[in-house]
Coordinates of C-alpha atoms in Angstrom, one line a residue:
Chain A
M37 CA 0.0 0.0 0.0
S38 CA 1.3 3.4 -0.7
A39 CA 0.4 4.1 3.0
E40 CA 3.6 2.2 3.8
K41 CA 5.5 4.1 1.3
N42 CA 4.4 7.3 3.1
N43 CA 5.5 5.8 6.3
K44 CA 8.9 5.4 4.8
Q45 CA 8.9 9.0 3.8
G46 CA 7.5 10.0 7.1
Q47 CA 10.5 8.5 8.8
K48 CA 12.8 10.8 6.8
L49 CA 10.7 13.8 7.5
P50 CA 10.3 15.3 11.0
L51 CA 6.8 14.4 12.3
T52 CA 5.6 18.0 12.6
N53 CA 6.0 19.8 9.4
P54 CA 8.2 22.9 10.2
A55 CA 6.6 24.8 7.2
T56 CA 3.2 24.5 8.8
L57 CA 4.4 25.6 12.1
D58 CA 6.1 28.7 10.6
S59 CA 3.0 29.7 8.7
H60 CA 1.1 29.4 12.0
S61 CA 3.3 32.0 13.7
D62 CA 3.8 34.3 10.8
E63 CA 0.3 34.8 9.5
D64 CA -1.8 35.3 12.5
D65 CA -4.3 37.7 10.9
I66 CA -5.6 35.5 8.1
E67 CA -7.3 32.1 8.4
E68 CA -4.0 30.2 8.7
T69 CA -3.9 26.5 7.8
S70 CA -7.2 24.9 7.1
P71 CA -7.4 21.1 7.0
W72 CA -7.5 21.5 3.2
K73 CA -4.2 23.4 3.1
D74 CA -2.7 20.8 5.3
T75 CA -3.9 18.1 3.0
C76 CA -2.4 19.8 0.0
K77 CA 0.9 20.2 1.7
Y78 CA 0.9 16.6 2.7
L79 CA 0.1 15.5 -0.8
Q80 CA 2.9 17.6 -2.2
K81 CA 5.3 15.6 -0.1
N82 CA 3.9 12.3 -1.3
R83 CA 5.7 11.3 -4.5
F84 CA 3.2 8.6 -5.3
A85 CA 0.3 11.0 -5.1
I86 CA 2.2 13.5 -7.3
T87 CA 2.8 10.8 -9.8
G88 CA -0.9 9.9 -9.8
C89 CA -1.8 13.6 -10.3
L90 CA 0.6 13.9 -13.2
I91 CA -0.8 10.8 -14.9
I92 CA -4.4 12.0 -14.6
L93 CA -3.4 15.5 -15.7
F94 CA -1.7 14.0 -18.7
F95 CA -4.8 12.0 -19.8
V96 CA -7.2 14.9 -19.2
L97 CA -5.0 17.2 -21.4
F98 CA -4.6 14.3 -23.9
G99 CA -8.4 14.1 -24.2
F100 CA -9.0 17.8 -24.2
L101 CA -6.3 18.6 -26.8
A102 CA -7.1 15.6 -29.0
P103 CA -8.2 17.7 -32.0
L104 CA -4.9 19.7 -31.8
L105 CA -2.7 16.7 -31.3
T106 CA -3.9 14.7 -34.3
S107 CA -5.2 15.5 -37.7
Y108 CA -7.0 12.1 -38.0
S109 CA -10.6 11.5 -37.1
Y110 CA -11.4 8.8 -34.6
Q111 CA -13.8 7.1 -37.0
G112 CA -12.4 7.8 -40.4
Q113 CA -11.6 4.5 -42.0
D114 CA -8.6 4.1 -44.3
L115 CA -8.6 0.5 -45.6
A116 CA -5.4 0.9 -47.6
N117 CA -3.6 1.5 -44.3
R118 CA -5.1 -1.2 -42.1
L119 CA -3.1 -2.8 -39.3
Q120 CA 0.0 -0.6 -39.9
P121 CA 2.6 -0.9 -37.2
P122 CA 3.6 2.2 -35.2
S123 CA 5.4 4.8 -37.4
S124 CA 6.1 8.5 -37.6
E125 CA 2.7 8.9 -39.4
H126 CA 0.7 6.7 -37.0
W127 CA 2.4 6.8 -33.6
F128 CA 0.5 3.9 -32.2
G129 CA -0.2 2.2 -35.5
T130 CA -3.6 1.6 -37.1
D131 CA -6.4 -0.8 -36.4
D132 CA -8.2 -3.3 -38.7
V133 CA -10.1 -0.6 -40.6
G134 CA -7.1 1.7 -40.8
R135 CA -8.1 4.1 -38.0
D136 CA -5.3 5.9 -36.2
I137 CA -5.0 4.3 -32.8
F138 CA -3.3 7.3 -31.2
T139 CA -6.3 9.4 -32.2
R140 CA -8.7 6.9 -30.9
I141 CA -6.9 6.7 -27.6
A142 CA -6.9 10.4 -27.2
Y143 CA -10.6 10.6 -27.9
G144 CA -11.1 7.5 -25.7
A145 CA -9.6 9.5 -22.8
R146 CA -12.5 11.9 -23.1
V147 CA -14.9 8.9 -23.0
S148 CA -13.2 7.4 -19.9
M149 CA -13.1 10.7 -18.0
Q150 CA -16.8 11.3 -18.7
V151 CA -17.7 7.8 -17.6
G152 CA -15.7 8.2 -14.4
F153 CA -17.2 11.6 -13.7
F154 CA -20.8 10.8 -14.3
A155 CA -20.8 7.3 -12.6
V156 CA -19.0 8.7 -9.5
T157 CA -21.2 11.8 -9.3
G158 CA -24.3 9.7 -9.6
A159 CA -23.2 7.2 -7.0
L160 CA -21.9 10.0 -4.7
V161 CA -25.1 12.0 -4.8
F162 CA -27.5 9.1 -4.2
G163 CA -25.2 7.2 -1.9
T164 CA -24.6 10.3 0.3
L165 CA -28.2 11.1 0.4
L166 CA -29.3 7.6 1.4
G167 CA -26.5 7.2 3.8
M168 CA -27.3 10.6 5.4
I169 CA -31.0 9.7 5.8
A170 CA -30.2 6.2 7.2
G171 CA -27.6 7.5 9.6
Y172 CA -29.4 10.6 10.8
F173 CA -32.9 9.3 11.2
G174 CA -32.0 5.8 12.3
R175 CA -34.7 3.3 13.3
W176 CA -36.7 1.6 10.6
I177 CA -35.5 3.9 7.9
D178 CA -31.9 2.9 8.7
T179 CA -32.9 -0.8 8.8
I180 CA -34.5 -0.7 5.4
I181 CA -31.8 1.3 3.7
S182 CA -29.0 -0.7 5.3
R183 CA -30.6 -4.0 4.2
I184 CA -30.8 -2.7 0.6
F185 CA -27.1 -1.8 0.8
D186 CA -26.4 -5.3 2.1
I187 CA -28.3 -6.9 -0.7
V188 CA -26.7 -4.9 -3.5
L189 CA -23.2 -5.6 -2.0
A190 CA -24.0 -9.3 -1.8
F191 CA -23.6 -9.4 -5.6
P192 CA -20.1 -9.3 -7.1
S193 CA -20.2 -5.7 -8.4
I194 CA -19.4 -6.3 -12.1
L195 CA -21.9 -9.1 -12.2
L196 CA -24.7 -6.8 -11.0
A197 CA -23.6 -4.2 -13.6
I198 CA -23.8 -6.9 -16.3
A199 CA -27.3 -7.9 -15.1
I200 CA -28.4 -4.3 -15.1
V201 CA -27.1 -3.7 -18.6
A202 CA -28.7 -7.0 -19.7
I203 CA -32.0 -5.5 -18.6
L204 CA -31.6 -2.0 -20.0
G205 CA -29.8 -2.9 -23.2
A206 CA -26.1 -2.5 -24.2
S207 CA -25.0 1.2 -24.5
L208 CA -22.4 3.4 -22.9
Q209 CA -25.2 5.4 -21.1
N210 CA -26.7 2.2 -19.6
A211 CA -23.3 1.0 -18.6
L212 CA -22.8 4.3 -16.8
I213 CA -26.1 3.9 -15.0
A214 CA -25.2 0.4 -14.0
I215 CA -21.8 1.4 -12.6
A216 CA -23.4 4.3 -10.7
I217 CA -25.9 1.9 -9.1
I218 CA -23.4 -0.6 -7.9
N219 CA -21.3 2.1 -6.3
I220 CA -24.3 3.7 -4.4
P221 CA -24.1 1.4 -1.4
I222 CA -20.3 1.9 -1.1
F223 CA -20.8 5.6 -0.6
G224 CA -23.9 5.1 1.4
R225 CA -22.2 2.9 4.0
I226 CA -19.3 5.2 4.5
V227 CA -21.6 8.2 4.9
R228 CA -24.0 6.3 7.2
S229 CA -21.3 5.3 9.6
K230 CA -19.8 8.7 9.7
V231 CA -23.2 10.3 10.3
I232 CA -23.9 7.9 13.2
S233 CA -20.6 8.8 14.9
L234 CA -21.3 12.5 14.3
R235 CA -24.9 12.5 15.4
E236 CA -24.1 12.3 19.1
E237 CA -21.4 15.0 19.0
E238 CA -21.9 18.0 21.1
F239 CA -21.9 20.6 18.3
I240 CA -24.8 18.8 16.7
M241 CA -26.7 18.7 19.9
A242 CA -26.0 22.4 20.3
A243 CA -27.3 23.1 16.8
R244 CA -30.5 21.1 17.6
A245 CA -30.9 23.0 20.8
Q246 CA -30.8 26.2 18.9
G247 CA -33.8 25.0 17.0
M248 CA -32.0 24.3 13.8
K249 CA -34.0 22.2 11.2
N250 CA -32.9 18.7 10.3
G251 CA -32.1 19.6 6.7
R252 CA -29.8 22.5 7.8
I253 CA -28.0 20.3 10.4
I254 CA -27.4 17.7 7.8
F255 CA -26.1 19.9 5.0
H256 CA -24.3 22.6 7.1
H257 CA -22.8 20.5 9.9
I258 CA -22.8 16.8 9.2
L259 CA -22.0 16.8 5.5
P260 CA -18.9 19.0 5.7
N261 CA -17.6 16.9 8.5
S262 CA -18.0 13.6 6.6
A263 CA -16.3 15.0 3.5
A264 CA -12.9 13.3 3.9
P265 CA -13.9 9.7 3.5
I266 CA -16.3 10.6 0.7
I267 CA -13.6 12.4 -1.3
V268 CA -11.2 9.4 -0.8
Q269 CA -13.8 7.0 -2.0
A270 CA -14.8 9.2 -5.0
T271 CA -11.2 9.3 -6.2
L272 CA -10.7 5.5 -5.9
G273 CA -14.2 5.0 -7.4
F274 CA -13.2 7.1 -10.4
G275 CA -10.6 4.5 -11.3
T276 CA -12.8 1.6 -10.6
A277 CA -15.7 3.1 -12.7
I278 CA -13.3 3.5 -15.7
L279 CA -12.1 -0.1 -15.2
D280 CA -15.7 -1.4 -15.0
A281 CA -16.8 0.6 -18.0
A282 CA -13.9 -0.8 -20.0
A283 CA -14.8 -4.3 -18.9
L284 CA -18.4 -3.8 -20.0
G285 CA -17.2 -2.3 -23.2
F286 CA -14.9 -5.3 -23.8
L287 CA -17.9 -7.6 -23.3
G288 CA -19.9 -5.6 -25.8
L289 CA -22.2 -4.4 -23.1
G290 CA -20.9 -0.8 -22.9
A291 CA -19.9 1.7 -25.5
Q292 CA -20.8 0.5 -29.0
P293 CA -18.6 1.0 -32.1
P294 CA -17.4 3.3 -33.5
T295 CA -17.1 5.0 -30.0
P296 CA -13.4 5.1 -29.2
E297 CA -13.9 3.5 -25.8
W298 CA -10.7 1.7 -24.7
G299 CA -12.4 -1.6 -23.6
A300 CA -14.4 -1.8 -26.8
M301 CA -11.2 -1.1 -28.8
L302 CA -9.7 -4.2 -27.1
A303 CA -12.7 -6.3 -28.0
A304 CA -12.6 -5.2 -31.6
S305 CA -8.9 -5.9 -32.1
R306 CA -8.8 -9.2 -30.2
D307 CA -8.6 -11.3 -33.4
F308 CA -5.6 -9.4 -34.7
I309 CA -3.4 -9.8 -31.6
Q310 CA -0.7 -11.9 -33.4
L311 CA -0.8 -9.9 -36.5
A312 CA -1.0 -6.4 -34.9
P313 CA -0.3 -6.5 -31.2
W314 CA -0.1 -2.7 -31.0
T315 CA -3.9 -2.6 -31.5
L316 CA -4.2 -4.2 -28.0
I317 CA -1.1 -3.0 -26.2
F318 CA -1.8 0.8 -26.3
P319 CA -5.5 0.8 -25.2
G320 CA -4.7 -1.7 -22.4
I321 CA -1.8 0.4 -21.1
S322 CA -4.0 3.5 -21.2
I323 CA -6.7 1.9 -19.0
M324 CA -4.0 0.6 -16.6
L325 CA -2.3 4.0 -16.3
V326 CA -5.5 5.9 -15.6
V327 CA -6.7 3.4 -13.0
L328 CA -3.2 3.5 -11.5
G329 CA -3.3 7.3 -11.4
F330 CA -6.6 7.4 -9.5
N331 CA -5.4 4.7 -7.1
L332 CA -2.3 6.6 -6.3
I333 CA -4.2 9.9 -5.7
G334 CA -6.8 8.0 -3.7
D335 CA -4.2 6.3 -1.4
G336 CA -2.4 9.6 -1.0
L337 CA -5.6 11.5 -0.1
R338 CA -6.6 8.8 2.4
D339 CA -3.2 9.1 4.2
A340 CA -3.4 12.9 4.1
L341 CA -7.0 13.2 5.3
D342 CA -7.2 10.5 7.8
P343 CA -4.0 9.7 9.7
K344 CA -5.8 7.1 11.7
M345 CA -6.3 5.0 8.6
K346 CA -2.6 4.8 8.1
N347 CA -1.1 1.4 8.9
Chain B
M263 CA -19.9 -19.7 19.0
T264 CA -22.9 -21.7 18.0
A265 CA -25.1 -18.8 18.9
Y266 CA -23.0 -16.6 16.7
I267 CA -23.3 -18.9 13.7
I268 CA -27.0 -19.2 14.2
R269 CA -27.3 -15.4 14.4
R270 CA -25.1 -15.1 11.3
L271 CA -27.4 -17.5 9.4
L272 CA -30.5 -15.7 10.4
H273 CA -29.0 -12.4 9.2
L274 CA -28.6 -14.2 5.9
I275 CA -32.3 -14.6 5.3
P276 CA -33.2 -11.0 4.4
V277 CA -30.2 -10.9 2.2
L278 CA -31.2 -14.0 0.4
I279 CA -34.8 -12.8 0.0
G280 CA -33.5 -9.5 -1.4
M281 CA -31.3 -11.4 -3.8
T282 CA -34.2 -13.4 -5.2
L283 CA -36.2 -10.1 -5.5
I284 CA -33.4 -8.6 -7.6
T285 CA -33.0 -11.6 -9.9
F286 CA -36.8 -12.0 -10.1
S287 CA -37.0 -8.4 -11.3
I288 CA -34.4 -8.9 -14.1
V289 CA -37.1 -10.1 -16.4
H290 CA -39.8 -7.7 -15.2
L291 CA -37.7 -4.6 -15.5
I292 CA -37.1 -5.1 -19.2
P293 CA -38.5 -2.0 -20.8
G294 CA -41.6 -2.6 -22.8
N295 CA -43.0 -6.2 -23.3
P296 CA -40.4 -8.7 -21.9
A297 CA -41.6 -11.5 -24.1
Q298 CA -41.4 -9.4 -27.2
T299 CA -37.9 -8.3 -26.2
I300 CA -36.8 -11.8 -25.6
L301 CA -38.1 -13.1 -28.9
G302 CA -37.0 -10.1 -30.9
E303 CA -38.9 -7.6 -33.1
A304 CA -39.7 -10.2 -35.8
A305 CA -41.6 -12.5 -33.5
T306 CA -45.3 -13.2 -34.2
Q307 CA -48.0 -12.3 -31.8
E308 CA -48.7 -15.9 -31.2
A309 CA -45.1 -16.8 -30.3
V310 CA -45.1 -13.9 -27.8
K311 CA -48.3 -15.1 -26.2
N312 CA -47.0 -18.6 -25.9
L313 CA -43.8 -17.4 -24.2
E314 CA -45.7 -15.2 -21.9
E315 CA -47.8 -18.2 -20.9
S316 CA -44.9 -20.6 -20.5
M317 CA -43.0 -18.1 -18.4
G318 CA -46.1 -17.2 -16.4
L319 CA -45.7 -13.5 -17.3
N320 CA -49.5 -13.0 -17.4
E321 CA -50.0 -13.7 -13.7
P322 CA -49.9 -11.0 -11.1
Y323 CA -46.3 -10.2 -9.8
I324 CA -46.9 -11.5 -6.3
K325 CA -48.1 -14.8 -7.6
Q326 CA -45.2 -15.0 -10.1
Y327 CA -42.7 -14.3 -7.3
G328 CA -44.3 -16.9 -5.2
I329 CA -44.0 -19.5 -7.9
Y330 CA -40.4 -18.4 -8.5
V331 CA -39.3 -18.8 -4.9
T332 CA -41.2 -22.1 -4.4
D333 CA -39.4 -23.5 -7.5
L334 CA -36.1 -22.3 -6.2
L335 CA -36.7 -24.0 -2.8
K336 CA -37.4 -27.1 -4.7
G337 CA -34.1 -26.8 -6.5
D338 CA -35.7 -25.8 -9.8
L339 CA -33.8 -23.0 -11.5
G340 CA -36.1 -22.9 -14.5
T341 CA -35.7 -23.9 -18.1
S342 CA -33.2 -22.4 -20.6
L343 CA -35.1 -20.8 -23.5
R344 CA -32.2 -21.6 -25.8
T345 CA -31.4 -25.3 -25.1
K346 CA -34.8 -26.1 -23.5
A347 CA -32.9 -28.0 -20.8
A348 CA -33.4 -27.7 -17.0
I349 CA -30.9 -25.1 -15.8
T350 CA -30.4 -27.0 -12.5
K351 CA -28.9 -29.8 -14.5
E352 CA -27.1 -27.7 -17.0
I353 CA -25.5 -25.4 -14.5
W354 CA -23.5 -27.8 -12.4
P355 CA -20.6 -28.5 -14.8
H356 CA -20.3 -24.7 -15.2
I357 CA -20.2 -24.1 -11.4
A358 CA -17.5 -26.8 -11.1
A359 CA -15.5 -25.2 -13.8
T360 CA -15.6 -21.8 -12.2
F361 CA -14.8 -23.3 -8.8
E362 CA -11.8 -25.1 -10.1
L363 CA -10.6 -21.9 -11.8
T364 CA -11.2 -19.6 -8.8
F365 CA -9.6 -22.2 -6.5
F366 CA -6.4 -22.2 -8.4
A367 CA -6.4 -18.5 -8.9
M368 CA -6.8 -18.0 -5.2
L369 CA -4.1 -20.6 -4.5
F370 CA -1.8 -18.6 -6.7
A371 CA -2.8 -15.3 -5.2
I372 CA -2.5 -16.5 -1.6
F373 CA 0.8 -18.3 -2.1
I374 CA 2.6 -15.6 -3.9
G375 CA 0.8 -12.7 -2.2
V376 CA 1.3 -13.8 1.4
N377 CA 4.9 -14.8 0.8
A378 CA 5.8 -11.6 -1.1
G379 CA 4.2 -9.6 1.6
I380 CA 6.1 -11.4 4.4
I381 CA 9.4 -11.0 2.7
S382 CA 8.7 -7.4 2.0
A383 CA 7.9 -6.8 5.6
W384 CA 10.9 -8.8 6.8
K385 CA 13.3 -7.0 4.5
Q386 CA 11.6 -3.6 4.7
N387 CA 13.0 -0.9 2.4
S388 CA 15.1 -3.4 0.5
W389 CA 15.1 -3.6 -3.3
F390 CA 12.9 -6.7 -3.0
D391 CA 10.4 -4.7 -0.9
F392 CA 10.5 -1.8 -3.4
L393 CA 10.0 -4.1 -6.5
A394 CA 7.3 -6.2 -4.9
M395 CA 5.3 -3.2 -3.8
L396 CA 5.7 -1.5 -7.2
F397 CA 4.5 -4.6 -8.8
A398 CA 1.6 -4.8 -6.4
L399 CA 0.6 -1.3 -7.1
V400 CA 0.6 -1.9 -10.9
G401 CA -1.1 -5.3 -10.3
V402 CA -4.1 -3.7 -8.6
S403 CA -4.6 -1.4 -11.6
I404 CA -4.3 -3.9 -14.4
P405 CA -7.5 -4.8 -16.2
V406 CA -8.1 -8.5 -15.9
F407 CA -9.2 -8.9 -19.5
W408 CA -6.2 -7.1 -20.8
L409 CA -3.8 -9.2 -18.8
A410 CA -5.6 -12.3 -20.0
L411 CA -5.3 -11.2 -23.6
M412 CA -1.6 -10.4 -23.2
E413 CA -0.8 -13.8 -21.5
Q414 CA -2.7 -15.6 -24.2
W415 CA -0.8 -13.8 -26.9
V416 CA 2.7 -14.2 -25.4
F417 CA 2.6 -17.6 -23.7
A418 CA 0.0 -19.4 -25.9
Q419 CA 0.2 -17.9 -29.3
E420 CA 3.8 -16.7 -29.6
L421 CA 5.7 -19.1 -27.4
G422 CA 3.2 -22.0 -27.6
W423 CA 4.0 -23.1 -24.0
F424 CA 0.4 -23.3 -22.9
P425 CA -3.0 -23.9 -24.5
A426 CA -4.9 -20.7 -25.3
Y427 CA -8.5 -22.0 -24.8
G428 CA -10.6 -24.4 -22.8
R429 CA -10.3 -26.7 -19.8
E430 CA -8.8 -29.8 -21.5
N431 CA -7.8 -31.3 -24.8
S432 CA -11.1 -31.2 -26.6
R433 CA -10.2 -34.1 -28.9
D434 CA -9.7 -36.3 -25.8
P435 CA -12.4 -35.4 -23.3
I436 CA -12.3 -36.7 -19.8
A437 CA -15.0 -39.0 -18.4
A438 CA -16.1 -36.5 -15.8
I439 CA -17.4 -37.8 -12.5
T440 CA -17.3 -34.8 -10.2
Q441 CA -16.8 -32.2 -13.0
F442 CA -13.7 -31.0 -11.1
Y443 CA -11.3 -32.1 -13.8
V444 CA -8.1 -32.2 -11.7
L445 CA -10.0 -34.4 -9.1
D446 CA -11.5 -36.5 -11.9
A447 CA -8.1 -37.2 -13.4
F448 CA -6.9 -38.2 -10.0
I449 CA -9.8 -40.6 -9.6
H450 CA -8.9 -42.1 -12.9
L451 CA -5.2 -42.2 -11.8
D452 CA -4.5 -40.7 -15.2
F453 CA -1.3 -38.6 -14.5
P454 CA -0.5 -37.3 -18.0
R455 CA -4.0 -36.0 -18.0
I456 CA -3.6 -34.1 -14.7
F457 CA -0.6 -32.5 -16.3
T458 CA -2.6 -31.4 -19.4
I459 CA -5.4 -30.1 -17.2
L460 CA -3.0 -28.1 -15.0
K461 CA -1.5 -26.6 -18.2
H462 CA -4.9 -25.4 -19.2
L463 CA -5.5 -24.0 -15.8
L464 CA -2.3 -22.0 -15.5
L465 CA -2.8 -18.9 -17.7
P466 CA -6.4 -18.2 -16.7
S467 CA -5.6 -18.7 -13.0
I468 CA -2.7 -16.3 -13.2
A469 CA -4.8 -13.7 -15.0
L470 CA -7.6 -14.0 -12.5
G471 CA -5.4 -14.2 -9.5
T472 CA -3.2 -11.2 -10.2
I473 CA -5.4 -8.5 -8.7
P474 CA -6.1 -10.4 -5.5
M475 CA -2.4 -11.4 -5.3
A476 CA -1.4 -7.7 -5.4
I477 CA -4.0 -6.7 -2.7
I478 CA -3.1 -9.7 -0.5
A479 CA 0.6 -8.8 -0.8
R480 CA 0.0 -5.2 0.3
M481 CA -2.3 -6.3 3.2
T482 CA 0.1 -9.0 4.4
R483 CA 3.0 -6.5 4.4
S484 CA 1.3 -3.9 6.4
S485 CA -0.2 -6.2 9.0
M486 CA 3.1 -8.1 9.3
L487 CA 4.9 -4.8 9.9
E488 CA 2.4 -4.0 12.6
V489 CA 2.7 -7.3 14.3
M490 CA 6.5 -7.4 14.1
Q491 CA 6.7 -4.4 16.3
S492 CA 4.7 -5.9 19.1
D493 CA 6.1 -6.9 22.5
Y494 CA 5.4 -10.6 22.2
I495 CA 7.6 -10.8 19.1
R496 CA 10.4 -9.2 21.0
T497 CA 9.9 -11.8 23.7
V498 CA 10.1 -14.6 21.1
R499 CA 13.2 -13.1 19.7
A500 CA 14.7 -12.8 23.2
K501 CA 14.1 -16.5 23.7
G502 CA 16.5 -16.9 20.8
A503 CA 14.0 -18.1 18.2
G504 CA 15.3 -17.9 14.6
Q505 CA 14.0 -15.3 12.2
F506 CA 12.0 -17.9 10.1
L507 CA 10.3 -19.3 13.2
V508 CA 9.5 -15.8 14.5
I509 CA 7.9 -14.9 11.2
Y510 CA 6.1 -18.0 10.0
K511 CA 5.0 -19.4 13.4
H512 CA 4.4 -16.4 15.7
A513 CA 3.9 -13.3 13.7
L514 CA 1.9 -14.7 10.8
K515 CA -0.7 -16.1 13.1
N516 CA -1.6 -12.7 14.4
A517 CA -1.4 -11.1 11.0
T518 CA -3.9 -13.5 9.6
I519 CA -7.2 -11.7 10.4
P520 CA -6.8 -8.7 8.0
I521 CA -5.3 -11.0 5.4
L522 CA -8.3 -13.3 5.7
T523 CA -10.7 -10.4 5.4
V524 CA -9.0 -9.4 2.2
I525 CA -9.1 -12.9 0.9
G526 CA -12.9 -13.1 1.6
L527 CA -13.6 -9.8 -0.2
Q528 CA -11.4 -10.7 -3.1
T529 CA -13.3 -13.9 -3.7
G530 CA -16.2 -11.7 -4.9
V531 CA -13.9 -9.9 -7.2
L532 CA -12.7 -13.3 -8.5
L533 CA -16.2 -14.5 -9.1
G534 CA -16.9 -11.3 -11.0
G535 CA -13.6 -11.3 -12.8
A536 CA -14.3 -14.9 -13.8
I537 CA -16.8 -13.7 -16.3
L538 CA -14.1 -11.8 -18.2
T539 CA -11.4 -14.4 -17.8
E540 CA -13.7 -17.2 -18.9
T541 CA -14.9 -15.3 -21.9
I542 CA -11.3 -14.8 -23.1
F543 CA -10.0 -18.4 -22.4
S544 CA -13.3 -20.0 -23.5
W545 CA -13.5 -21.5 -20.1
P546 CA -16.9 -23.2 -19.8
G547 CA -17.6 -21.7 -16.4
I548 CA -20.7 -20.0 -15.0
G549 CA -19.5 -16.6 -16.0
R550 CA -19.4 -17.5 -19.6
Y551 CA -22.7 -19.3 -19.2
V552 CA -24.3 -16.1 -18.1
F553 CA -22.5 -14.0 -20.7
E554 CA -23.6 -16.2 -23.5
A555 CA -27.2 -16.2 -22.2
I556 CA -27.1 -12.4 -22.4
N557 CA -26.2 -12.6 -26.1
Y558 CA -29.1 -15.0 -26.7
R559 CA -31.5 -13.1 -24.4
D560 CA -31.9 -16.3 -22.5
Y561 CA -33.4 -14.5 -19.4
P562 CA -34.1 -17.6 -17.2
V563 CA -30.4 -18.5 -17.5
I564 CA -29.3 -14.9 -16.7
Q565 CA -31.6 -14.9 -13.7
S566 CA -30.4 -18.2 -12.3
G567 CA -26.7 -17.7 -13.2
V568 CA -26.6 -14.3 -11.4
L569 CA -28.4 -15.8 -8.4
V570 CA -26.1 -18.8 -8.1
I571 CA -22.9 -16.6 -8.3
A572 CA -24.3 -14.2 -5.7
F573 CA -25.3 -17.1 -3.5
L574 CA -21.8 -18.6 -3.8
F575 CA -20.3 -15.2 -2.8
V576 CA -22.6 -14.9 0.2
I577 CA -21.7 -18.5 1.4
I578 CA -18.0 -17.8 1.0
N579 CA -18.2 -14.7 3.1
L580 CA -20.2 -16.7 5.7
I581 CA -17.4 -19.3 5.8
I582 CA -14.8 -16.6 6.2
D583 CA -16.7 -15.0 9.1
I584 CA -16.9 -18.3 10.9
L585 CA -13.2 -19.0 10.2
Y586 CA -12.3 -15.8 12.1
T587 CA -13.5 -17.2 15.4
Y588 CA -11.5 -20.4 14.9
I589 CA -8.3 -18.6 14.0
D590 CA -8.6 -15.9 16.6
P591 CA -10.5 -17.1 19.7
R592 CA -10.2 -13.6 21.2
I593 CA -12.9 -12.5 18.8
K594 CA -16.2 -12.8 20.6
Y595 CA -19.5 -12.1 19.1

């Protein structure tokens, strides 16, 4: 775990960061170090998290700048140039209908980031909401919601996603919905346990004593205080969502051709592996790097935000 | 202990009911007319009507669900629309195939993962530690299906060391008794065949086992590091026990619980990953059974396959929970 790697680094560094202490004494007029600033500082010291950020930044730019980086279209076929090996003209070679793989991977980065973003946002919103309700109100509402979480988590996640896509029909949008659904209970459980521990805190009781409404207590006091684990899970979930979408795409249950989705690209090129291995190597490495990037950031964030979770 | 197991079993009931509700709804949540969707656009009205009747889709939901659960309790998983065979009969060889594959994948993951984790903790900050953890970090992020494709390409197609597809030599099929082919070959005392079957198992097991291996290695390392710092380990050392004995006999025992938890969780990942691995290696397991059923819109098979896999997952987690109390008697429930 990169947690251990941080420990290693931690041994080299003094336990209390002198920079933080300095800023404490120097700037006494402004808001000083907030937990977020501390987190940023901690992350900057974590080489693994930095590497992760760079990888993700690279792919985000890669996707954004795709039209500038390449003059090919991601769906333009060129049968005369099919299965060409990597060259100065086609950096990553061409696929079985002569499409430039570099171009398709660049546009694929857009697809992947969108998938990650929407699946995680969906799961985060619904999971947080349900977890809040379950944890805050307790009793039978909690029992029902927690049981539903248990049941959904009783299925191996990708299997449930496959079943949902089998119901809704194979498309990128439905794959996205399926991935969001399987992630709801993961967020829900985290939020619920956090809310339960916060519910009895004195500052919540004080807010209630002041006559504050439930909704306001939840959104102004409980939610901000449960943000840390949600953020960590969202980062890790981003990577998993992209991986799951690629898996569904590979099975033909996600993005449909000619969408340049990395998993679907692997499926389309499967038969040419001996003839043109580059058609599989580059999309695969792209998926791996993006997932690795999010894992590195997620691990780093976890160590930074919650020192108790460190081993 | 017994009370705990009973409570744990009772807790299972709502989960199992919920699971059947979800698999039951698979057919009913199909947008539009399920029977029409299953048969395709070109189907005649009459064919649609017949299917609705044979699947009982005209009855009220509650009655349908009642019939579904009663059938399940009787061990009847329904009839495949494609092969017209009873799923209960058809599914067993697939379950066995998946079990055999996940067993070897887990064996690989645990053996390599636990030992790599132990050596990493033992030789903390050494080059081995660095390489093993770097490998583990990459291993967690590798897409199973891509790894499987790469293995197949390099070791089966380019080098020709291992077969690329299937469970056995299809021209010389085994007379299956238990459907666990390694076991069957043992029963027949057919040793060359055991070798062939193991050769078929190797690539898919490694593909499937890589992610759990990486996670187990990381978990083992961190829990070993924690245990190695405890007082009783210092006492064991003071007694003059050798490093090997300290690690494998004393430390590992107390580092087992978190490792076991990870193994339990990873089994679910394995059962899910099996769908992808089985598709790539043409492994006739339950994952591929379900996947093919999706392509043929064979909904009864999808329903039962998903239910069986989820059921296996729940049972494995139950076993792990019970194992905890055996391994660590300090755990009281």
